[in-house]
XYZ file of N, CA, C and O in Angstrom:
828
model
N 2.022 -19.349 -25.860
C 1.192 -18.061 -25.797
C 0.178 -18.134 -24.820
O -0.218 -17.017 -23.988
N -0.402 -19.352 -24.538
C -1.457 -19.566 -23.399
C -0.979 -19.287 -22.100
O -1.595 -18.513 -21.451
N 0.376 -19.631 -21.849
C 1.053 -19.588 -20.745
C 1.247 -17.995 -20.396
O 0.995 -17.533 -19.176
N 1.494 -17.345 -21.480
C 1.912 -15.839 -21.459
C 0.577 -15.083 -20.913
O 0.613 -14.298 -19.954
N -0.482 -15.415 -21.500
C -1.836 -14.911 -21.284
C -2.244 -15.336 -19.806
O -2.779 -14.367 -18.995
N -1.990 -16.487 -19.332
C -2.466 -16.854 -18.065
C -1.598 -16.120 -17.021
O -2.166 -15.644 -15.812
N -0.203 -15.906 -17.389
C 0.555 -15.237 -16.533
C 0.031 -13.596 -16.346
O 0.165 -13.258 -15.326
N -0.360 -13.066 -17.414
C -0.891 -11.787 -17.321
C -2.233 -11.571 -16.585
O -2.298 -10.815 -15.694
N -3.096 -12.767 -16.674
C -4.385 -12.638 -15.879
C -4.055 -12.835 -14.435
O -4.736 -12.143 -13.528
N -3.129 -13.728 -14.101
C -2.577 -14.013 -12.655
C -2.072 -12.604 -12.254
O -2.310 -12.399 -10.789
N -1.174 -11.973 -12.940
C -0.588 -10.682 -12.271
C -1.626 -9.833 -12.132
O -1.779 -8.885 -11.004
N -2.665 -9.528 -13.000
C -3.851 -8.723 -12.853
C -4.516 -8.938 -11.730
O -5.020 -8.111 -10.791
N -4.868 -10.293 -11.417
C -5.833 -10.704 -10.351
C -5.041 -10.393 -8.923
O -5.645 -9.944 -8.128
N -3.687 -10.514 -8.939
C -2.788 -10.146 -7.690
C -2.986 -8.558 -7.407
O -3.061 -8.235 -6.439
N -2.831 -7.847 -8.516
C -2.868 -6.457 -8.437
C -4.219 -6.028 -7.853
O -4.454 -5.103 -6.828
N -5.345 -6.602 -8.354
C -6.623 -6.223 -7.903
C -6.851 -6.622 -6.426
O -7.525 -5.833 -5.591
N -6.282 -7.938 -6.081
C -6.637 -8.355 -4.727
C -5.739 -7.549 -3.746
O -6.087 -7.206 -2.750
N -4.489 -6.995 -4.239
C -3.581 -6.292 -3.533
C -4.229 -5.016 -3.102
O -4.053 -4.351 -2.023
N -4.980 -4.269 -4.236
C -5.746 -3.018 -3.962
C -6.696 -3.176 -2.916
O -6.587 -2.410 -1.947
N -7.291 -4.221 -2.850
C -8.432 -4.352 -1.648
C -7.673 -4.586 -0.363
O -8.103 -3.832 0.529
N -6.572 -5.515 -0.194
C -6.297 -5.771 1.146
C -5.405 -4.647 1.612
O -5.346 -4.168 2.694
N -4.747 -3.897 0.673
C -3.818 -2.644 1.234
C -4.666 -1.523 1.705
O -4.468 -0.754 2.429
N -5.776 -1.424 0.812
C -6.676 -0.346 1.166
C -7.525 -0.500 2.249
O -7.839 0.302 3.176
N -7.729 -1.826 2.504
C -8.506 -2.050 3.922
C -7.444 -2.078 5.007
O -8.000 -1.724 6.314
N -6.380 -2.647 5.131
C -5.478 -2.807 6.152
C -4.202 -2.076 6.086
O -3.535 -2.023 7.326
N -3.966 -1.305 5.007
C -2.676 -0.756 5.132
C -1.450 -1.512 4.723
O -1.728 -2.719 4.889
N -0.270 -0.987 4.402
C 0.949 -1.813 3.872
C 1.170 -2.805 5.151
O 1.465 -3.997 4.898
N 1.552 -2.238 6.249
C 2.102 -3.093 7.349
C 1.209 -4.114 7.799
O 1.844 -5.112 8.323
N -0.030 -4.019 7.758
C -1.024 -5.065 8.508
C -1.391 -6.093 7.180
O -2.051 -7.061 7.501
N -1.134 -5.814 6.062
C -1.517 -6.480 4.969
C -0.687 -7.686 4.984
O 0.560 -7.795 5.137
N -1.300 -9.024 4.573
C -0.382 -10.336 4.409
C -0.628 -10.726 3.022
O -1.638 -10.897 2.498
N 0.727 -11.188 2.718
C 0.716 -11.739 1.309
C -0.112 -12.933 0.959
O -0.659 -13.179 -0.058
N -0.273 -13.848 2.146
C -1.050 -15.047 2.153
C -2.647 -14.584 1.823
O -3.060 -15.246 1.022
N -3.012 -13.475 2.475
C -4.390 -13.048 2.285
C -4.659 -12.580 0.868
O -5.695 -12.624 0.020
N -3.689 -11.688 0.348
C -3.617 -11.321 -1.133
C -3.695 -12.428 -1.970
O -4.524 -12.481 -2.982
N -2.869 -13.437 -1.901
C -2.882 -14.616 -2.889
C -4.383 -15.572 -2.805
O -4.502 -15.780 -3.795
N -4.798 -15.258 -1.523
C -5.979 -16.203 -1.241
C -7.211 -15.399 -2.048
O -7.873 -16.198 -2.851
N -7.089 -14.198 -1.918
C -8.232 -13.360 -2.696
C -7.971 -13.564 -4.417
O -8.962 -13.451 -5.122
N -6.797 -13.607 -4.639
C -6.417 -13.564 -5.958
C -6.700 -15.023 -6.745
O -6.509 -15.107 -8.044
N -6.657 -16.131 -5.789
C -6.757 -17.404 -6.266
C -5.445 -17.892 -6.802
O -5.419 -18.535 -7.618
N -4.455 -17.293 -6.195
C -2.955 -17.546 -6.610
C -2.160 -18.271 -5.649
O -2.458 -18.163 -4.525
N -1.171 -19.026 -6.026
C -0.116 -19.688 -5.147
C 0.528 -18.605 -4.559
O 0.817 -17.431 -4.861
N 0.912 -18.738 -3.179
C 1.582 -17.828 -2.449
C 3.017 -17.393 -3.078
O 3.348 -16.135 -3.132
N 3.596 -18.297 -3.713
C 4.830 -18.019 -4.389
C 4.805 -16.938 -5.451
O 5.763 -16.454 -6.067
N 3.541 -16.829 -5.882
C 3.332 -15.896 -7.219
C 3.661 -14.290 -7.019
O 4.045 -13.788 -7.733
N 3.640 -14.036 -5.719
C 3.909 -12.644 -5.459
C 5.535 -12.463 -5.680
O 5.865 -11.568 -6.371
N 6.403 -13.287 -5.111
C 7.762 -13.316 -5.560
C 8.034 -13.436 -6.768
O 8.873 -12.915 -7.445
N 7.260 -14.440 -7.747
C 7.486 -14.724 -8.938
C 7.267 -13.435 -9.899
O 8.044 -13.104 -10.645
N 6.163 -12.775 -9.644
C 5.796 -11.768 -10.303
C 6.284 -10.388 -9.935
O 6.343 -9.380 -10.822
N 6.486 -10.124 -8.556
C 6.747 -8.791 -8.076
C 8.021 -8.739 -7.193
O 8.248 -7.698 -6.689
N 8.572 -9.882 -7.036
C 9.847 -9.985 -6.083
C 9.633 -10.122 -4.749
O 9.966 -10.942 -4.033
N 8.752 -9.061 -4.161
C 8.262 -9.048 -2.654
C 7.104 -8.093 -2.531
O 6.521 -7.530 -3.412
N 6.947 -8.293 -1.175
C 5.683 -7.387 -0.807
C 5.724 -5.819 -1.180
O 4.820 -5.201 -1.545
N 6.968 -5.380 -0.828
C 7.108 -4.083 -0.909
C 6.994 -3.530 -2.517
O 6.406 -2.470 -2.794
N 7.570 -4.373 -3.388
C 7.564 -4.194 -4.799
C 5.965 -4.210 -5.236
O 5.423 -3.468 -6.038
N 5.256 -5.111 -4.635
C 3.902 -5.421 -5.032
C 3.261 -4.213 -4.584
O 2.200 -3.526 -5.220
N 3.428 -3.646 -3.352
C 2.623 -2.537 -2.902
C 2.946 -1.152 -3.879
O 1.993 -0.494 -4.164
N 4.129 -0.862 -4.305
C 4.553 0.156 -5.210
C 3.808 0.015 -6.357
O 3.179 1.044 -6.971
N 3.814 -1.245 -6.933
C 3.200 -1.337 -8.272
C 1.687 -1.209 -8.066
O 0.985 -0.607 -9.044
N 1.002 -1.643 -7.099
C -0.374 -1.628 -6.813
C -0.837 -0.182 -6.722
O -1.888 0.224 -7.201
N -0.110 0.605 -5.871
C -0.231 2.070 -5.745
C -0.419 2.864 -7.095
O -1.378 3.434 -7.384
N 0.678 2.543 -7.882
C 0.635 3.243 -9.247
C -0.477 2.664 -10.324
O -1.181 3.418 -10.805
N -0.674 1.330 -10.229
C -1.793 0.593 -11.053
C -3.205 1.196 -10.638
O -3.794 1.671 -11.613
N -3.401 1.328 -9.495
C -4.783 1.904 -9.001
C -4.857 3.448 -9.228
O -5.928 3.732 -9.632
N -3.817 4.148 -9.108
C -3.901 5.546 -9.311
C -4.295 5.840 -10.795
O -5.031 6.531 -11.161
N -3.593 5.128 -11.813
C -3.638 5.426 -13.222
C -5.063 4.919 -13.633
O -5.515 5.466 -14.466
N -5.687 4.026 -12.966
C -7.042 3.520 -13.283
C -8.105 4.491 -12.887
O -9.075 4.638 -13.627
N -8.028 5.177 -11.782
C -8.889 5.957 -11.197
C -8.550 7.491 -10.850
O -9.195 8.153 -10.259
N -7.443 7.926 -11.771
C -6.904 9.283 -11.555
C -8.009 10.247 -11.526
O -8.183 11.155 -10.776
N -8.717 10.279 -12.698
C -9.786 11.188 -13.061
C -10.839 11.426 -12.001
O -11.512 12.211 -11.758
N -11.159 10.204 -11.264
C -12.329 10.128 -10.273
C -11.824 10.360 -8.787
O -12.519 10.725 -7.998
N -10.496 10.340 -8.638
C -9.869 10.512 -7.194
C -9.661 12.007 -7.063
O -10.233 12.403 -5.952
N -9.085 12.643 -7.834
C -8.795 13.999 -7.501
C -9.735 14.938 -8.379
O -9.770 14.850 -9.566
N -10.259 16.004 -7.820
C -11.284 16.735 -8.489
C -10.905 18.178 -8.337
O -11.825 18.864 -7.727
N -9.713 18.567 -8.765
C -9.671 20.136 -8.400
C -9.520 20.821 -9.808
O -8.655 20.726 -10.662
N -10.616 21.250 -9.993
C -10.952 22.053 -11.394
C -9.939 23.290 -11.518
O -9.433 23.897 -10.568
N -9.530 23.463 -12.624
C -8.775 24.768 -13.019
C -9.432 25.876 -13.207
O -8.943 26.948 -13.568
N -10.917 25.773 -13.313
C -11.690 26.852 -13.485
C -12.793 27.044 -12.495
O -13.151 26.263 -11.587
N -13.306 28.236 -12.400
C -14.264 28.679 -11.484
C -13.702 29.213 -10.098
O -12.524 29.437 -10.029
N -14.733 29.733 -9.271
C -14.075 30.446 -8.166
C -13.480 29.521 -7.057
O -13.682 28.230 -7.007
N -12.487 29.939 -6.444
C -11.702 29.039 -5.391
C -12.710 28.516 -4.548
O -12.513 27.173 -4.139
N -13.765 29.079 -3.984
C -14.748 28.410 -3.106
C -15.340 27.401 -3.556
O -15.369 26.301 -2.973
N -15.877 27.254 -4.908
C -16.484 26.304 -5.452
C -15.472 25.143 -5.772
O -15.735 23.834 -5.701
N -14.346 25.517 -6.178
C -13.286 24.396 -6.563
C -12.899 23.783 -5.301
O -12.813 22.419 -5.238
N -12.778 24.247 -4.171
C -12.553 23.632 -2.741
C -13.719 22.683 -2.529
O -13.422 21.577 -2.094
N -14.831 23.192 -2.706
C -16.025 22.605 -2.287
C -16.090 21.193 -3.078
O -16.475 20.013 -2.532
N -15.881 21.208 -4.397
C -16.121 20.145 -5.302
C -14.787 19.030 -4.804
O -14.987 17.949 -4.703
N -13.603 19.740 -4.541
C -12.552 18.706 -4.081
C -12.993 17.933 -2.797
O -12.746 16.677 -2.761
N -13.375 18.670 -1.815
C -13.883 18.055 -0.606
C -14.869 16.863 -0.694
O -15.003 15.794 -0.254
N -15.927 17.366 -1.489
C -17.110 16.370 -1.760
C -16.641 15.315 -2.412
O -17.116 14.091 -2.124
N -15.621 15.417 -3.350
C -15.254 14.319 -4.376
C -14.428 13.299 -3.262
O -14.568 12.045 -3.205
N -13.585 13.869 -2.515
C -12.739 13.171 -1.716
C -13.498 12.343 -0.697
O -13.353 11.012 -0.340
N -14.668 12.915 -0.046
C -15.562 12.369 0.922
C -16.343 11.099 0.362
O -16.354 10.082 0.904
N -16.811 11.425 -0.941
C -17.535 10.320 -1.653
C -16.666 9.096 -1.938
O -17.131 7.965 -1.886
N -15.540 9.383 -2.297
C -14.474 8.266 -2.637
C -13.953 7.367 -1.414
O -13.824 6.336 -1.350
N -13.927 8.101 -0.500
C -13.645 7.520 1.046
C -14.774 6.299 1.327
O -14.267 5.336 1.852
N -15.853 6.620 1.095
C -17.044 5.706 1.499
C -17.306 4.781 0.533
O -18.232 3.947 0.675
N -16.869 4.997 -0.732
C -17.213 4.131 -1.791
C -16.655 2.759 -1.569
O -15.465 2.502 -1.169
N -17.411 1.727 -1.984
C -16.999 0.270 -1.854
C -16.544 0.035 -3.306
O -17.003 0.721 -4.324
N -15.741 -0.999 -3.524
C -15.246 -1.430 -4.620
C -14.020 -0.851 -5.164
O -13.505 0.087 -4.525
N -13.852 -0.868 -6.393
C -12.429 -0.438 -7.087
C -12.370 1.015 -6.965
O -11.403 1.544 -6.827
N -13.443 1.718 -7.103
C -13.198 3.322 -7.187
C -12.946 3.786 -5.737
O -12.249 4.853 -5.877
N -13.236 3.187 -4.876
C -12.545 3.830 -3.538
C -11.279 3.265 -3.083
O -10.752 3.995 -2.088
N -10.693 2.301 -3.802
C -9.537 1.704 -3.443
C -8.397 2.653 -3.333
O -7.676 2.845 -2.376
N -8.136 3.538 -4.469
C -7.041 4.405 -4.368
C -7.169 5.373 -3.332
O -6.099 5.826 -2.658
N -8.328 6.051 -3.243
C -8.301 7.221 -2.150
C -7.837 6.760 -0.711
O -7.301 7.302 0.186
N -8.368 5.468 -0.657
C -7.877 4.801 0.778
C -6.404 4.506 0.820
O -5.809 4.664 1.826
N -5.931 4.060 -0.382
C -4.493 3.805 -0.213
C -3.676 5.162 -0.009
O -2.800 5.247 0.473
N -4.333 6.209 -0.774
C -3.610 7.516 -0.713
C -3.691 8.093 0.651
O -2.721 8.568 1.476
N -4.861 7.937 1.451
C -5.146 8.379 2.724
C -4.265 7.599 3.656
O -3.622 8.109 4.776
N -4.240 6.213 3.578
C -3.341 5.314 4.318
C -1.880 5.704 4.263
O -1.004 5.750 5.231
N -1.451 6.062 3.154
C 0.061 6.425 2.993
C 0.077 7.890 3.600
O 1.355 8.024 4.033
N -0.748 8.721 3.510
C -0.597 10.037 4.388
C -0.533 9.744 5.854
O 0.285 10.406 6.498
N -1.435 8.787 6.196
C -1.251 8.701 7.673
C -0.140 7.962 8.248
O 0.311 8.458 9.387
N 0.343 6.871 7.449
C 1.397 5.993 8.040
C 2.388 5.744 6.638
O 2.192 4.810 5.948
N 3.086 6.817 6.436
C 4.052 6.772 5.191
C 4.755 5.493 5.155
O 5.361 5.287 6.259
N 5.042 4.900 4.135
C 5.841 3.793 4.132
C 7.182 3.923 3.487
O 8.084 3.332 3.587
N 7.310 5.157 2.630
C 8.363 5.460 1.816
C 8.728 4.624 0.710
O 9.817 4.711 0.003
N 7.753 3.902 0.287
C 7.956 2.797 -0.700
C 7.304 3.570 -2.034
O 7.543 2.869 -3.196
N 6.589 4.703 -2.087
C 6.031 5.282 -3.221
C 6.542 6.790 -3.537
O 5.897 7.501 -4.022
N 7.667 7.019 -3.020
C 8.154 8.440 -3.080
C 8.159 8.955 -4.500
O 7.727 9.962 -4.816
N 8.780 8.149 -5.487
C 8.872 8.557 -6.856
C 7.476 8.689 -7.477
O 7.162 9.757 -8.042
N 6.706 7.841 -7.252
C 5.234 7.902 -7.819
C 4.322 9.070 -7.161
O 3.666 9.653 -7.826
N 4.665 9.328 -6.060
C 4.137 10.481 -5.134
C 4.389 11.709 -5.973
O 3.601 12.464 -6.139
N 5.712 11.808 -5.989
C 6.222 13.020 -6.898
C 5.560 13.303 -8.147
O 5.269 14.255 -8.597
N 5.596 12.173 -8.924
C 5.197 12.185 -10.377
C 3.760 12.232 -10.422
O 3.320 12.915 -11.268
N 2.800 11.443 -9.682
C 1.474 11.566 -9.830
C 0.682 12.303 -8.813
O -0.355 12.999 -9.305
N 0.996 12.411 -7.580
C 0.189 12.983 -6.688
C 0.462 14.689 -6.573
O -0.296 15.405 -6.451
N 1.746 14.946 -6.545
C 2.176 16.283 -6.258
C 1.695 17.161 -7.391
O 1.334 18.531 -7.027
N 1.485 16.931 -8.730
C 0.910 17.927 -9.637
C -0.671 18.188 -9.164
O -1.099 19.260 -9.431
N -1.413 17.159 -8.781
C -2.541 17.387 -8.223
C -2.611 18.147 -6.928
O -3.590 19.054 -6.752
N -1.543 17.987 -6.172
C -1.688 18.869 -4.900
C -1.489 20.111 -5.252
O -1.925 21.156 -4.320
N -0.437 20.448 -6.161
C -0.210 21.926 -6.634
C -1.486 22.470 -6.993
O -1.556 23.788 -6.722
N -2.431 21.819 -7.637
C -3.689 22.567 -7.929
C -4.419 22.927 -6.685
O -5.060 24.009 -6.569
N -4.418 21.999 -5.798
C -5.210 22.253 -4.486
C -4.662 23.473 -3.730
O -5.236 24.261 -3.351
N -3.207 23.449 -3.829
C -2.459 24.676 -3.187
C -2.887 26.138 -3.889
O -2.785 26.955 -3.215
N -2.949 25.955 -5.208
C -3.378 27.189 -5.858
C -4.843 27.717 -5.440
O -4.825 28.929 -5.247
N -5.655 26.754 -5.184
C -6.794 26.943 -4.632
C -6.705 27.761 -3.205
O -7.446 28.764 -3.006
N -6.105 27.004 -2.563
C -6.022 27.547 -0.967
C -5.160 28.798 -0.966
O -5.709 29.687 -0.347
N -4.337 29.066 -1.755
C -3.481 30.296 -1.894
C -4.380 31.466 -2.427
O -4.274 32.492 -1.741
N -5.247 31.114 -3.231
C -6.228 32.194 -3.694
C -7.187 32.506 -2.369
O -7.824 33.806 -2.365
N -7.731 31.524 -1.682
C -8.627 31.703 -0.725
C -7.998 32.621 0.505
O -8.658 33.598 1.117
N -6.740 32.283 0.714
C -5.807 33.109 1.745
C -5.725 34.446 1.379
O -5.788 35.426 2.184
N -5.281 34.702 0.078
C -5.009 36.084 -0.321
C -3.477 36.135 -0.648
O -2.673 35.350 -0.550
N -3.219 37.461 -1.002
C -1.891 37.556 -1.616
C -0.714 37.329 -0.460
O 0.538 37.275 -1.126
N -1.148 37.611 0.765
C 0.112 37.234 1.664
C 0.314 35.975 2.022
O 1.091 35.527 2.984
N -0.300 34.905 1.249
C -0.383 33.590 1.652
C 1.333 33.160 1.533
O 1.895 33.407 0.516
N 1.728 32.374 2.607
C 3.181 31.919 2.408
C 3.043 30.219 2.384
O 1.992 29.856 2.666
N 3.995 29.661 1.889
C 4.064 28.284 1.539
C 3.560 27.275 2.795
O 2.812 26.313 2.709
N 3.980 27.710 4.041
C 3.772 27.070 5.231
C 2.088 27.082 5.530
O 1.693 26.141 5.847
N 1.686 28.301 5.315
C 0.199 28.401 5.637
C -0.538 27.678 4.546
O -1.573 26.956 4.948
N -0.153 27.448 3.345
C -0.839 26.691 2.376
C -0.937 25.286 2.705
O -1.817 24.592 2.716
N 0.374 24.808 3.280
C 0.559 23.436 3.475
C -0.252 22.960 4.829
O -0.836 21.910 4.804
N -0.119 23.873 5.653
C -1.142 23.853 6.990
C -2.611 23.593 6.585
O -3.191 22.768 7.269
N -3.017 24.523 5.660
C -4.417 24.379 5.436
C -4.712 23.176 4.708
O -5.717 22.474 4.982
N -3.765 22.740 3.803
C -4.071 21.476 3.226
C -4.209 20.317 4.194
O -4.948 19.415 4.073
N -3.078 20.297 4.986
C -3.195 19.291 6.136
C -4.470 19.134 7.044
O -4.929 18.107 7.182
N -4.976 20.357 7.310
C -6.314 20.404 8.011
C -7.409 19.794 7.158
O -8.252 19.067 7.787
N -7.594 20.146 5.985
C -8.711 19.882 5.249
C -8.511 18.199 4.960
O -9.633 17.469 5.203
N -7.311 17.791 4.672
C -7.210 16.288 4.435
C -7.381 15.420 5.691
O -8.109 14.471 5.671
N -7.022 16.090 6.853
C -7.144 15.230 8.085
C -8.665 15.269 8.526
O -9.047 14.266 8.915
N -9.455 16.263 8.112
C -10.979 16.063 8.322
C -11.601 15.058 7.594
O -12.336 14.206 8.059
N -11.071 14.902 6.430
C -11.737 14.117 5.443
C -11.383 12.595 5.688
O -12.223 11.704 5.514
N -10.253 12.420 6.203
C -9.974 10.994 6.460
C -10.175 10.646 7.851
O -10.023 9.399 8.159
N -11.184 11.352 8.593
C -11.761 10.810 9.832
C -12.395 9.567 9.654
O -12.628 8.666 10.360
N -13.122 9.481 8.306
C -13.920 8.175 8.119
C -12.988 6.995 8.012
O -13.476 5.920 8.288
N -11.877 7.218 7.657
C -10.824 6.197 7.447
C -10.265 5.843 8.794
O -10.003 4.551 8.996
N -9.617 6.876 9.458
C -8.719 6.657 10.547
C -9.632 6.355 11.931
O -8.832 5.848 12.931
N -10.724 6.769 11.970
C -11.469 6.554 13.322
C -12.424 5.250 13.211
O -13.071 5.201 12.021
N -12.301 4.468 14.081
C -13.200 3.159 13.894
C -14.757 3.574 13.920
O -14.982 4.550 14.539
N -15.324 2.817 13.183
C -16.717 3.055 12.931
C -17.554 3.331 14.423
O -18.261 4.288 14.516
N -17.412 2.416 15.288
C -18.111 2.413 16.481
C -17.699 3.663 17.199
O -18.432 4.324 17.892
N -16.427 4.165 17.183
C -15.843 5.303 17.979
C -16.357 6.481 17.195
O -16.715 7.512 18.051
N -16.439 6.479 15.894
C -17.069 7.736 15.365
C -18.537 7.950 15.657
O -18.857 9.113 15.762
N -19.310 6.980 15.622
C -20.734 6.869 16.030
C -20.785 7.375 17.390
O -21.799 8.097 17.915
N -19.922 6.886 18.281
C -19.952 7.377 19.789
C -19.705 8.856 19.785
O -20.328 9.673 20.560
N -18.540 9.334 19.095
C -18.359 10.875 18.985
C -19.381 11.696 18.582
O -19.645 12.802 19.048
N -20.080 11.240 17.500
C -21.072 12.016 16.926
C -22.457 11.845 17.383
O -23.456 12.420 17.019
N -22.497 10.791 18.193
C -23.892 10.467 18.824
C -25.059 10.129 17.870
O -26.281 10.349 17.850
N -24.632 9.364 16.808
C -25.463 8.998 15.749
C -24.878 7.923 15.003
O -23.454 7.743 14.706
N -25.731 7.066 14.327
C -25.128 6.047 13.507
C -24.746 6.534 11.959
O -25.326 7.410 11.665
N -23.840 5.906 11.461
C -23.426 6.182 10.256
C -24.321 5.974 9.300
O -24.891 4.769 8.983
N -24.679 6.971 8.494
C -25.673 6.849 7.362
C -25.436 7.845 6.264
O -24.563 8.636 6.258
N -25.846 7.543 5.074
C -25.674 8.425 4.107
C -25.956 9.906 4.277
O -25.393 10.919 3.865
N -27.033 10.191 5.068
C -27.471 11.590 5.620
C -26.503 12.104 6.455
O -26.093 13.339 6.199
N -25.806 11.338 7.139
C -24.834 11.813 8.113
C -23.732 12.199 7.480
O -23.017 13.279 7.731
N -23.364 11.563 6.311
C -22.014 11.630 5.762
C -22.118 13.059 4.803
O -21.327 13.691 4.737
N -23.415 13.246 4.450
C -23.632 14.403 3.607
C -23.446 15.515 4.459
O -22.940 16.445 4.059
N -24.163 15.462 5.537
C -24.017 16.577 6.585
C -22.545 16.786 7.137
O -22.131 17.961 7.360
N -21.897 15.733 7.308
C -20.405 15.936 7.752
C -19.689 16.566 6.609
O -18.744 17.483 6.858
N -19.934 16.185 5.457
C -19.271 16.634 4.163
C -19.458 18.362 4.134
O -18.691 19.181 3.918
N -20.891 18.621 4.255
C -21.198 20.110 4.262
C -20.435 21.010 5.371
O -19.978 22.056 5.110
N -20.347 20.211 6.396
C -19.668 20.871 7.598
C -18.137 21.093 7.270
O -17.520 22.123 7.674
N -17.510 19.992 6.805
C -16.044 20.053 6.389
C -15.801 21.189 5.352
O -14.899 22.083 5.522
N -16.686 21.451 4.548
C -16.641 22.313 3.465
C -16.601 23.783 4.199
O -15.663 24.561 3.939
N -17.688 23.790 4.935
C -17.976 25.359 5.654
C -16.603 25.587 6.624
O -16.166 26.657 6.406
N -16.328 24.502 7.292
C -15.088 24.860 8.264
C -14.028 24.907 7.530
O -13.160 25.986 7.885
N -13.563 24.257 6.372
C -12.409 24.515 5.829
C -12.393 25.973 5.024
O -11.277 26.433 5.135
N -13.447 26.315 4.463
C -13.703 27.632 3.893
C -13.200 28.628 4.916
O -12.355 29.802 4.568
N -14.056 28.558 5.871
C -13.851 29.834 6.848
C -12.432 29.597 7.425
O -11.903 30.761 7.843
N -12.079 28.527 7.869
C -10.625 28.418 8.423
C -9.569 28.961 7.445
O -8.590 29.555 7.850
N -9.556 28.575 6.280
C -8.648 28.992 5.257
C -8.739 30.552 5.116
O -7.667 31.178 4.807
N -9.899 31.062 4.953
C -9.987 32.434 4.787
C -9.487 33.181 6.075
O -8.905 34.404 6.044
N -9.587 32.592 7.138
C -9.190 33.116 8.536
C -7.625 33.208 8.501
O -7.096 34.158 9.115
N -6.996 32.301 7.869
C -5.512 32.360 7.988
C -5.193 33.539 7.156
O -4.145 34.291 7.569
N -5.733 34.116 6.238
C -5.341 35.310 5.467
C -5.625 36.444 6.398
O -4.878 37.576 5.989
N -6.419 36.357 7.203
C -6.720 37.602 8.177
C -5.670 37.589 9.247
O -5.749 38.796 9.834
């Protein structure tokens, strides 16, 4: 029984360490050696518990989503479309800059959007697409009755791309582009801008 409990604990430590490393470096740049080192586990433990790096990534992705699903996506089913989109963007931006476990999934999600691995297709359909459909409903309501599916998806892509700038652009480069050091106040102002820009752009598509 003790061995079984030890095995469960080792497996959990590997998943938590994998969350950190995959969120920081993406799937392709993450090293199994580093994951095991952070987990305090033998390098062979990944093969023992997960078969390989690809299976570890897929399980990490699902494990992290199910832990933080309610905190990651915040597309309310109630309220005006404008307010629902504003809350979604604000929540997304807050999660991008969060340190620790709460920010891990959103970074994994945005990493997968930026550089798809093809390893989480089933989980994407099961876990992410239902939440995306809520966002699509909000965008569709803002565009108006003539919204077609391509317009909706283009708007979604525009919104997500703005939000992931904090992740995909190096800190020094972003500070150079904005002529300002990254700070909580700058993040707040950038979030407000993305909200206004996204609302105006989405409504303009309808016109």
